[in-house]
XYZ file of C-alpha atoms in Angstrom:
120
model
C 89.039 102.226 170.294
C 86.072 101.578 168.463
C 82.600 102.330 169.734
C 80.828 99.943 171.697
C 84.584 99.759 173.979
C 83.772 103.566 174.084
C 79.681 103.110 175.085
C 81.391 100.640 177.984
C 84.040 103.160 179.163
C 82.262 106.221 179.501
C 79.206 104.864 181.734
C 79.468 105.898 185.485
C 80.247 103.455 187.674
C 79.004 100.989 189.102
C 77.920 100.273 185.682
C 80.681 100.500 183.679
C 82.531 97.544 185.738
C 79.285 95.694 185.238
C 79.780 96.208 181.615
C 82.953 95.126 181.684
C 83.040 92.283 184.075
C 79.934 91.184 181.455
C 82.519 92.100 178.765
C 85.020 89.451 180.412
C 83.106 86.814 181.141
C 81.483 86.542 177.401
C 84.893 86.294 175.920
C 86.010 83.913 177.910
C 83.531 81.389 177.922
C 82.917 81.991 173.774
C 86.121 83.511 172.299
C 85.438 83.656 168.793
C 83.237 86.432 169.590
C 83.424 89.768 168.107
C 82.153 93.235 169.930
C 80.493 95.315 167.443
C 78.191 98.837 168.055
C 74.471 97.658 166.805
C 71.625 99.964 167.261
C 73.692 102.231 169.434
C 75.115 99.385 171.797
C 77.567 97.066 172.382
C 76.505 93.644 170.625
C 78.459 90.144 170.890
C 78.344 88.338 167.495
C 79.710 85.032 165.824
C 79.957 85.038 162.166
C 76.877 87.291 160.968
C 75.060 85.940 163.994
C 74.292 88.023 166.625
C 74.890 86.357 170.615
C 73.996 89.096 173.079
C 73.846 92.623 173.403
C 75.016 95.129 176.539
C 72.867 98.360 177.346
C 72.785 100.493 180.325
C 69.396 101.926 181.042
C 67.666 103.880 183.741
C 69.352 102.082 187.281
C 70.759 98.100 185.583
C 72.880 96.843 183.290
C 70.827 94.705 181.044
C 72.186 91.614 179.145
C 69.914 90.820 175.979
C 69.521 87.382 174.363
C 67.492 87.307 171.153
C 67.527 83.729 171.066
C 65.849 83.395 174.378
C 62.939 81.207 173.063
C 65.940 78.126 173.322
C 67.315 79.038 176.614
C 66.012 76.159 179.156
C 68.101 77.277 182.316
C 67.543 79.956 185.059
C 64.658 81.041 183.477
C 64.043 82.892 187.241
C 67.091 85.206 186.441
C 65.871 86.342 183.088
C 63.345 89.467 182.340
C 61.110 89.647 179.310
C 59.085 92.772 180.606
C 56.882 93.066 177.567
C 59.375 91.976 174.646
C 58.536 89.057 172.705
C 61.871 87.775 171.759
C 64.666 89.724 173.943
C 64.697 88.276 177.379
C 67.969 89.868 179.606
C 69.703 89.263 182.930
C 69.662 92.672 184.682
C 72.512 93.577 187.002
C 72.699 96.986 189.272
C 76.166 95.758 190.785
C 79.277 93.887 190.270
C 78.100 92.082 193.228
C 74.609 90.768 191.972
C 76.689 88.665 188.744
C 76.105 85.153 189.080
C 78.899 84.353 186.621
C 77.692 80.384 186.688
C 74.284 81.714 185.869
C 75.525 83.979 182.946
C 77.751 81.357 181.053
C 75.325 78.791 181.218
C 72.851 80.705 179.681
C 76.267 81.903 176.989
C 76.281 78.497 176.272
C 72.794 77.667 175.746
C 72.781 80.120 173.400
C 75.673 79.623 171.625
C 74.249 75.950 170.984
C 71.688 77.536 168.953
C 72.580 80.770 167.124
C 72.800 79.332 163.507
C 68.914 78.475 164.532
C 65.787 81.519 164.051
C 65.064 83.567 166.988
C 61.705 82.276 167.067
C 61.775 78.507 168.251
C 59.062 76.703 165.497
């Protein structure tokens, strides 16, 4: 097993279905993408480029996007909370994933991960 599957296994639940319902739902909707352990956490690449990162902190699940400066849809759902680049869905339960919600914002930023994370 190799890291970031361990990170996602041994959190306490209700977080570690989060994590993996997450987990799911990113390779299905983009399934050339590889799980890799970045910085500590569980991080979604294509090629060299990275798509999303997992973390569990304090009560949530948080979903990052570094390319969040091209993402155009539910901006409502996503939290910047002082970060200039990363902006993340955050998810306490199973229950609060709005999987429409989550792969459209997959896709938007699949459209542009060959681009910089800072929209010129």
């Amino acid at each position: 097993m190799n890291p970031a599957e361990d990170y996602i296994l041994k959190q306490p639940e209700p977080y570690r279905s989060v994590l993996l319902h997450v987990q799911a739902v990113i390779k299905h909707t983009l399934p050339e993408v590889e799980l890799k352990y970045k910085w500590r956490l569980p991080c979604f690449y294509i090629g060299k480029r990275p798509i999303c990162y997992l973390n569990k902190s304090k009560d949530y699940v948080d979903v990052g996007f570094w390319h969040s400066a091209y993402i155009t849809k539910h901006l409502e759902h996503l939290i910047t909370e002082n970060r200039k680049v990363v902006k993340s869905l955050r998810y306490k339960t199973l229950e609060a994933i709005d999987n429409v919600v989550l792969v459209d914002i997959l896709n938007e930023v699949y459209a542009c991960k060959d681009a910089s994370f800072y929209k010129k």
